[in-house]
Amino acid sequence: MASFWNLFKQFFPPTSKWSPDEIPDLTGKVALVTGGNVGLGKETCKHLLIKGCTVWLAARSKSKAEQAIADLKKETGKEALFLELDLNDLKAVKESAEKFKGQNSALHILICNAGVMVPPIEQVTAQGYDLQFGVNALGHFFLIQKLLPLLKATSNSLAETRIVWVASSAQFYFKNPPVDYENLTDTPSRKKLGKQGLYTQSKFITVMLGIYLAKLLAEDQNSNVISIYLDPGNIHTELGRNFPPFVATLMAWTILHPISKGVLTQLYAATSPEAAQYNGKYLRPWARLGEPHPQTKDEVEQKKMWDYCMAAIKDYE
């Protein structure tokens, strides 16, 4: 009965007590939103633009990004900036980060929003990692590492800068923690785990990395950067495009919520003055404190995953 009730609350969260109207003036602030051309990312960019933020919309497709930027300008009267970013390739991530740093002297908000969900099992990253791990976790990890010095330099004792990791309730469905590292590269055991298992694994890892980064940031007395990780909710976006049409339609009719709701939690994490105290905290729909999967808190496994990711990016720094 308890598990059913938890599942029900996950699918149908209580009404939010916070709205984007409460976002403070962001004039003079700079934000980078990955996957900003569609879905939650695009809606996030819209609200940041409305509040006066300089918004960099990061996406792999230039044509889709340019269309999104045009759409956003019609809606807000303000123009986002495009950053080409392919999280599938660590070399490309480095190039994008260097380009961003070359054009910006500050970064106040980094929202790691982009992601892939249950793509064909044959797909791997340019470096041979599982695609869902590579894009959802490792690619963002590397982007954060490259931009962290700028985030630290932008922060001060009176104003923090923020890293927002968009995870998922899928972390709770990761069946066999701790992570089996054989499943992170193109191995038979990875294929055996399956597309859905690999997705839940990638979000479980995202949460672990978000927690561990928060600990490191809390220990740094010379900067004021915070790391928040969250579940945006079950949202009707293009992320589910790889599901069979019948399944996608059924989900849309029953358990998926509109983008206008899905964007609440990451906007709250990125902009709310109250969220400035939430370094290392997990947020759930809609903009509420919650608790992640208990085993994501295993400090030994966090450190192991952190070291694995650091080794993975070493040759591309």
PDB file of N, CA and C in Angstrom, residues 198-263:
ATOM      1  N   LEU A 198      19.499   0.884 -18.608  1.00  0.00           N
ATOM      2  CA  LEU A 198      20.596   1.831 -18.840  1.00  0.00           C
ATOM      3  C   LEU A 198      20.157   3.266 -18.576  1.00  0.00           C
ATOM      4  N   TYR A 199      18.890   3.555 -18.860  1.00  0.00           N
ATOM      5  CA  TYR A 199      18.377   4.900 -18.558  1.00  0.00           C
ATOM      6  C   TYR A 199      18.325   5.130 -17.052  1.00  0.00           C
ATOM      7  N   THR A 200      17.762   4.179 -16.318  1.00  0.00           N
ATOM      8  CA  THR A 200      17.687   4.342 -14.867  1.00  0.00           C
ATOM      9  C   THR A 200      19.093   4.419 -14.268  1.00  0.00           C
ATOM     10  N   GLN A 201      20.020   3.651 -14.819  1.00  0.00           N
ATOM     11  CA  GLN A 201      21.411   3.707 -14.376  1.00  0.00           C
ATOM     12  C   GLN A 201      21.991   5.101 -14.571  1.00  0.00           C
ATOM     13  N   SER A 202      21.747   5.709 -15.723  1.00  0.00           N
ATOM     14  CA  SER A 202      22.310   7.028 -16.026  1.00  0.00           C
ATOM     15  C   SER A 202      21.794   8.093 -15.067  1.00  0.00           C
ATOM     16  N   LYS A 203      20.538   7.986 -14.664  1.00  0.00           N
ATOM     17  CA  LYS A 203      19.973   8.972 -13.747  1.00  0.00           C
ATOM     18  C   LYS A 203      20.414   8.714 -12.306  1.00  0.00           C
ATOM     19  N   PHE A 204      20.606   7.461 -11.951  1.00  0.00           N
ATOM     20  CA  PHE A 204      21.176   7.107 -10.655  1.00  0.00           C
ATOM     21  C   PHE A 204      22.578   7.701 -10.535  1.00  0.00           C
ATOM     22  N   ILE A 205      23.360   7.569 -11.595  1.00  0.00           N
ATOM     23  CA  ILE A 205      24.727   8.115 -11.612  1.00  0.00           C
ATOM     24  C   ILE A 205      24.703   9.634 -11.551  1.00  0.00           C
ATOM     25  N   THR A 206      23.776  10.256 -12.267  1.00  0.00           N
ATOM     26  CA  THR A 206      23.650  11.718 -12.241  1.00  0.00           C
ATOM     27  C   THR A 206      23.465  12.220 -10.816  1.00  0.00           C
ATOM     28  N   VAL A 207      22.608  11.551 -10.073  1.00  0.00           N
ATOM     29  CA  VAL A 207      22.369  11.951  -8.689  1.00  0.00           C
ATOM     30  C   VAL A 207      23.630  11.759  -7.849  1.00  0.00           C
ATOM     31  N   MET A 208      24.309  10.637  -7.996  1.00  0.00           N
ATOM     32  CA  MET A 208      25.545  10.403  -7.242  1.00  0.00           C
ATOM     33  C   MET A 208      26.565  11.511  -7.498  1.00  0.00           C
ATOM     34  N   LEU A 209      26.731  11.874  -8.759  1.00  0.00           N
ATOM     35  CA  LEU A 209      27.709  12.913  -9.101  1.00  0.00           C
ATOM     36  C   LEU A 209      27.285  14.274  -8.546  1.00  0.00           C
ATOM     37  N   GLY A 210      25.985  14.554  -8.584  1.00  0.00           N
ATOM     38  CA  GLY A 210      25.489  15.816  -8.040  1.00  0.00           C
ATOM     39  C   GLY A 210      25.739  15.943  -6.552  1.00  0.00           C
ATOM     40  N   ILE A 211      25.546  14.842  -5.831  1.00  0.00           N
ATOM     41  CA  ILE A 211      25.786  14.839  -4.384  1.00  0.00           C
ATOM     42  C   ILE A 211      27.271  15.029  -4.086  1.00  0.00           C
ATOM     43  N   TYR A 212      28.109  14.294  -4.813  1.00  0.00           N
ATOM     44  CA  TYR A 212      29.541  14.352  -4.531  1.00  0.00           C
ATOM     45  C   TYR A 212      30.115  15.733  -4.863  1.00  0.00           C
ATOM     46  N   LEU A 213      29.665  16.311  -5.978  1.00  0.00           N
ATOM     47  CA  LEU A 213      30.124  17.650  -6.326  1.00  0.00           C
ATOM     48  C   LEU A 213      29.744  18.646  -5.239  1.00  0.00           C
ATOM     49  N   ALA A 214      28.536  18.520  -4.718  1.00  0.00           N
ATOM     50  CA  ALA A 214      28.096  19.433  -3.655  1.00  0.00           C
ATOM     51  C   ALA A 214      29.023  19.359  -2.445  1.00  0.00           C
ATOM     52  N   LYS A 215      29.482  18.160  -2.100  1.00  0.00           N
ATOM     53  CA  LYS A 215      30.403  18.002  -0.977  1.00  0.00           C
ATOM     54  C   LYS A 215      31.723  18.711  -1.246  1.00  0.00           C
ATOM     55  N   LEU A 216      32.237  18.552  -2.461  1.00  0.00           N
ATOM     56  CA  LEU A 216      33.486  19.218  -2.813  1.00  0.00           C
ATOM     57  C   LEU A 216      33.340  20.740  -2.782  1.00  0.00           C
ATOM     58  N   LEU A 217      32.212  21.214  -3.264  1.00  0.00           N
ATOM     59  CA  LEU A 217      31.976  22.659  -3.288  1.00  0.00           C
ATOM     60  C   LEU A 217      31.848  23.220  -1.877  1.00  0.00           C
ATOM     61  N   ALA A 218      31.217  22.454  -0.994  1.00  0.00           N
ATOM     62  CA  ALA A 218      31.044  22.909   0.391  1.00  0.00           C
ATOM     63  C   ALA A 218      32.389  23.036   1.106  1.00  0.00           C
ATOM     64  N   GLU A 219      33.355  22.244   0.671  1.00  0.00           N
ATOM     65  CA  GLU A 219      34.680  22.277   1.283  1.00  0.00           C
ATOM     66  C   GLU A 219      35.556  23.401   0.749  1.00  0.00           C
ATOM     67  N   ASP A 220      35.140  24.008  -0.358  1.00  0.00           N
ATOM     68  CA  ASP A 220      35.927  25.071  -0.992  1.00  0.00           C
ATOM     69  C   ASP A 220      35.570  26.416  -0.354  1.00  0.00           C
ATOM     70  N   GLN A 221      36.464  26.926   0.462  1.00  0.00           N
ATOM     71  CA  GLN A 221      36.207  28.181   1.174  1.00  0.00           C
ATOM     72  C   GLN A 221      36.443  29.418   0.316  1.00  0.00           C
ATOM     73  N   ASN A 222      36.961  29.224  -0.889  1.00  0.00           N
ATOM     74  CA  ASN A 222      37.314  30.371  -1.725  1.00  0.00           C
ATOM     75  C   ASN A 222      36.279  30.681  -2.812  1.00  0.00           C
ATOM     76  N   SER A 223      35.173  29.950  -2.801  1.00  0.00           N
ATOM     77  CA  SER A 223      34.134  30.218  -3.799  1.00  0.00           C
ATOM     78  C   SER A 223      32.776  29.902  -3.203  1.00  0.00           C
ATOM     79  N   ASN A 224      31.734  30.225  -3.938  1.00  0.00           N
ATOM     80  CA  ASN A 224      30.371  30.052  -3.439  1.00  0.00           C
ATOM     81  C   ASN A 224      29.501  29.489  -4.565  1.00  0.00           C
ATOM     82  N   VAL A 225      29.752  28.234  -4.914  1.00  0.00           N
ATOM     83  CA  VAL A 225      29.004  27.547  -5.962  1.00  0.00           C
ATOM     84  C   VAL A 225      28.190  26.437  -5.307  1.00  0.00           C
ATOM     85  N   ILE A 226      26.958  26.256  -5.748  1.00  0.00           N
ATOM     86  CA  ILE A 226      26.137  25.184  -5.189  1.00  0.00           C
ATOM     87  C   ILE A 226      25.709  24.212  -6.290  1.00  0.00           C
ATOM     88  N   SER A 227      25.450  22.983  -5.885  1.00  0.00           N
ATOM     89  CA  SER A 227      25.046  21.911  -6.786  1.00  0.00           C
ATOM     90  C   SER A 227      23.714  21.343  -6.302  1.00  0.00           C
ATOM     91  N   ILE A 228      22.690  21.435  -7.145  1.00  0.00           N
ATOM     92  CA  ILE A 228      21.356  20.924  -6.819  1.00  0.00           C
ATOM     93  C   ILE A 228      20.955  19.924  -7.894  1.00  0.00           C
ATOM     94  N   TYR A 229      20.370  18.828  -7.493  1.00  0.00           N
ATOM     95  CA  TYR A 229      19.926  17.819  -8.457  1.00  0.00           C
ATOM     96  C   TYR A 229      18.430  17.590  -8.242  1.00  0.00           C
ATOM     97  N   LEU A 230      17.720  17.181  -9.285  1.00  0.00           N
ATOM     98  CA  LEU A 230      16.261  17.190  -9.182  1.00  0.00           C
ATOM     99  C   LEU A 230      15.580  16.233 -10.149  1.00  0.00           C
ATOM    100  N   ASP A 231      14.318  15.986  -9.835  1.00  0.00           N
ATOM    101  CA  ASP A 231      13.402  15.263 -10.711  1.00  0.00           C
ATOM    102  C   ASP A 231      12.375  16.262 -11.219  1.00  0.00           C
ATOM    103  N   PRO A 232      12.310  16.499 -12.527  1.00  0.00           N
ATOM    104  CA  PRO A 232      11.340  17.476 -13.042  1.00  0.00           C
ATOM    105  C   PRO A 232       9.911  16.959 -13.058  1.00  0.00           C
ATOM    106  N   GLY A 233       9.742  15.639 -12.903  1.00  0.00           N
ATOM    107  CA  GLY A 233       8.412  15.046 -12.967  1.00  0.00           C
ATOM    108  C   GLY A 233       8.231  14.244 -14.248  1.00  0.00           C
ATOM    109  N   ASN A 234       7.079  13.628 -14.375  1.00  0.00           N
ATOM    110  CA  ASN A 234       6.735  12.872 -15.585  1.00  0.00           C
ATOM    111  C   ASN A 234       6.113  13.844 -16.586  1.00  0.00           C
ATOM    112  N   ILE A 235       6.899  14.241 -17.556  1.00  0.00           N
ATOM    113  CA  ILE A 235       6.522  15.350 -18.426  1.00  0.00           C
ATOM    114  C   ILE A 235       6.396  14.904 -19.877  1.00  0.00           C
ATOM    115  N   HIS A 236       5.437  15.479 -20.561  1.00  0.00           N
ATOM    116  CA  HIS A 236       5.201  15.167 -21.980  1.00  0.00           C
ATOM    117  C   HIS A 236       6.151  15.999 -22.844  1.00  0.00           C
ATOM    118  N   THR A 237       7.289  15.418 -23.194  1.00  0.00           N
ATOM    119  CA  THR A 237       8.279  16.092 -24.044  1.00  0.00           C
ATOM    120  C   THR A 237       8.749  15.125 -25.127  1.00  0.00           C
ATOM    121  N   GLU A 238       9.690  15.589 -25.940  1.00  0.00           N
ATOM    122  CA  GLU A 238      10.250  14.743 -26.992  1.00  0.00           C
ATOM    123  C   GLU A 238      11.185  13.665 -26.447  1.00  0.00           C
ATOM    124  N   LEU A 239      11.479  13.712 -25.154  1.00  0.00           N
ATOM    125  CA  LEU A 239      12.398  12.741 -24.568  1.00  0.00           C
ATOM    126  C   LEU A 239      11.899  11.312 -24.757  1.00  0.00           C
ATOM    127  N   GLY A 240      10.581  11.150 -24.797  1.00  0.00           N
ATOM    128  CA  GLY A 240      10.020   9.818 -24.942  1.00  0.00           C
ATOM    129  C   GLY A 240       9.797   9.379 -26.376  1.00  0.00           C
ATOM    130  N   ARG A 241      10.484  10.030 -27.318  1.00  0.00           N
ATOM    131  CA  ARG A 241      10.240   9.742 -28.734  1.00  0.00           C
ATOM    132  C   ARG A 241      10.629   8.322 -29.147  1.00  0.00           C
ATOM    133  N   ASN A 242      11.469   7.661 -28.338  1.00  0.00           N
ATOM    134  CA  ASN A 242      11.902   6.309 -28.694  1.00  0.00           C
ATOM    135  C   ASN A 242      10.971   5.216 -28.170  1.00  0.00           C
ATOM    136  N   PHE A 243       9.940   5.615 -27.415  1.00  0.00           N
ATOM    137  CA  PHE A 243       8.956   4.638 -26.984  1.00  0.00           C
ATOM    138  C   PHE A 243       8.071   4.243 -28.171  1.00  0.00           C
ATOM    139  N   PRO A 244       7.519   3.035 -28.158  1.00  0.00           N
ATOM    140  CA  PRO A 244       6.537   2.661 -29.180  1.00  0.00           C
ATOM    141  C   PRO A 244       5.374   3.656 -29.166  1.00  0.00           C
ATOM    142  N   PRO A 245       4.801   4.006 -30.329  1.00  0.00           N
ATOM    143  CA  PRO A 245       3.732   5.013 -30.393  1.00  0.00           C
ATOM    144  C   PRO A 245       2.574   4.753 -29.437  1.00  0.00           C
ATOM    145  N   PHE A 246       2.161   3.504 -29.323  1.00  0.00           N
ATOM    146  CA  PHE A 246       1.039   3.203 -28.431  1.00  0.00           C
ATOM    147  C   PHE A 246       1.380   3.522 -26.984  1.00  0.00           C
ATOM    148  N   VAL A 247       2.593   3.133 -26.562  1.00  0.00           N
ATOM    149  CA  VAL A 247       3.026   3.389 -25.191  1.00  0.00           C
ATOM    150  C   VAL A 247       3.116   4.891 -24.935  1.00  0.00           C
ATOM    151  N   ALA A 248       3.693   5.629 -25.891  1.00  0.00           N
ATOM    152  CA  ALA A 248       3.830   7.082 -25.742  1.00  0.00           C
ATOM    153  C   ALA A 248       2.472   7.751 -25.616  1.00  0.00           C
ATOM    154  N   THR A 249       1.524   7.315 -26.431  1.00  0.00           N
ATOM    155  CA  THR A 249       0.180   7.902 -26.393  1.00  0.00           C
ATOM    156  C   THR A 249      -0.509   7.594 -25.073  1.00  0.00           C
ATOM    157  N   LEU A 250      -0.406   6.348 -24.624  1.00  0.00           N
ATOM    158  CA  LEU A 250      -1.025   5.948 -23.366  1.00  0.00           C
ATOM    159  C   LEU A 250      -0.450   6.743 -22.197  1.00  0.00           C
ATOM    160  N   MET A 251       0.863   6.914 -22.196  1.00  0.00           N
ATOM    161  CA  MET A 251       1.499   7.685 -21.124  1.00  0.00           C
ATOM    162  C   MET A 251       1.036   9.136 -21.145  1.00  0.00           C
ATOM    163  N   ALA A 252       0.935   9.714 -22.339  1.00  0.00           N
ATOM    164  CA  ALA A 252       0.506  11.108 -22.468  1.00  0.00           C
ATOM    165  C   ALA A 252      -0.907  11.307 -21.921  1.00  0.00           C
ATOM    166  N   TRP A 253      -1.752  10.315 -22.110  1.00  0.00           N
ATOM    167  CA  TRP A 253      -3.140  10.413 -21.643  1.00  0.00           C
ATOM    168  C   TRP A 253      -3.292  10.199 -20.143  1.00  0.00           C
ATOM    169  N   THR A 254      -2.343   9.489 -19.557  1.00  0.00           N
ATOM    170  CA  THR A 254      -2.553   9.053 -18.174  1.00  0.00           C
ATOM    171  C   THR A 254      -1.632   9.685 -17.133  1.00  0.00           C
ATOM    172  N   ILE A 255      -0.332   9.696 -17.373  1.00  0.00           N
ATOM    173  CA  ILE A 255       0.587  10.073 -16.289  1.00  0.00           C
ATOM    174  C   ILE A 255       1.524  11.236 -16.616  1.00  0.00           C
ATOM    175  N   LEU A 256       1.468  11.745 -17.836  1.00  0.00           N
ATOM    176  CA  LEU A 256       2.403  12.817 -18.206  1.00  0.00           C
ATOM    177  C   LEU A 256       1.769  14.191 -18.019  1.00  0.00           C
ATOM    178  N   HIS A 257       2.587  15.106 -17.541  1.00  0.00           N
ATOM    179  CA  HIS A 257       2.147  16.472 -17.273  1.00  0.00           C
ATOM    180  C   HIS A 257       2.711  17.431 -18.323  1.00  0.00           C
ATOM    181  N   PRO A 258       2.104  18.621 -18.470  1.00  0.00           N
ATOM    182  CA  PRO A 258       2.594  19.580 -19.469  1.00  0.00           C
ATOM    183  C   PRO A 258       3.946  20.175 -19.096  1.00  0.00           C
ATOM    184  N   ILE A 259       4.630  20.670 -20.100  1.00  0.00           N
ATOM    185  CA  ILE A 259       5.946  21.276 -19.906  1.00  0.00           C
ATOM    186  C   ILE A 259       5.890  22.442 -18.925  1.00  0.00           C
ATOM    187  N   SER A 260       4.788  23.163 -18.916  1.00  0.00           N
ATOM    188  CA  SER A 260       4.650  24.312 -18.017  1.00  0.00           C
ATOM    189  C   SER A 260       4.802  23.905 -16.552  1.00  0.00           C
ATOM    190  N   LYS A 261       4.429  22.675 -16.228  1.00  0.00           N
ATOM    191  CA  LYS A 261       4.635  22.173 -14.866  1.00  0.00           C
ATOM    192  C   LYS A 261       6.045  21.602 -14.705  1.00  0.00           C
ATOM    193  N   GLY A 262       6.495  20.898 -15.716  1.00  0.00           N
ATOM    194  CA  GLY A 262       7.789  20.258 -15.635  1.00  0.00           C
ATOM    195  C   GLY A 262       8.941  21.216 -15.428  1.00  0.00           C
ATOM    196  N   VAL A 263       8.783  22.435 -15.890  1.00  0.00           N
ATOM    197  CA  VAL A 263       9.867  23.405 -15.810  1.00  0.00           C
ATOM    198  C   VAL A 263       9.993  24.033 -14.421  1.00  0.00           C
TER     199      VAL A 263
END
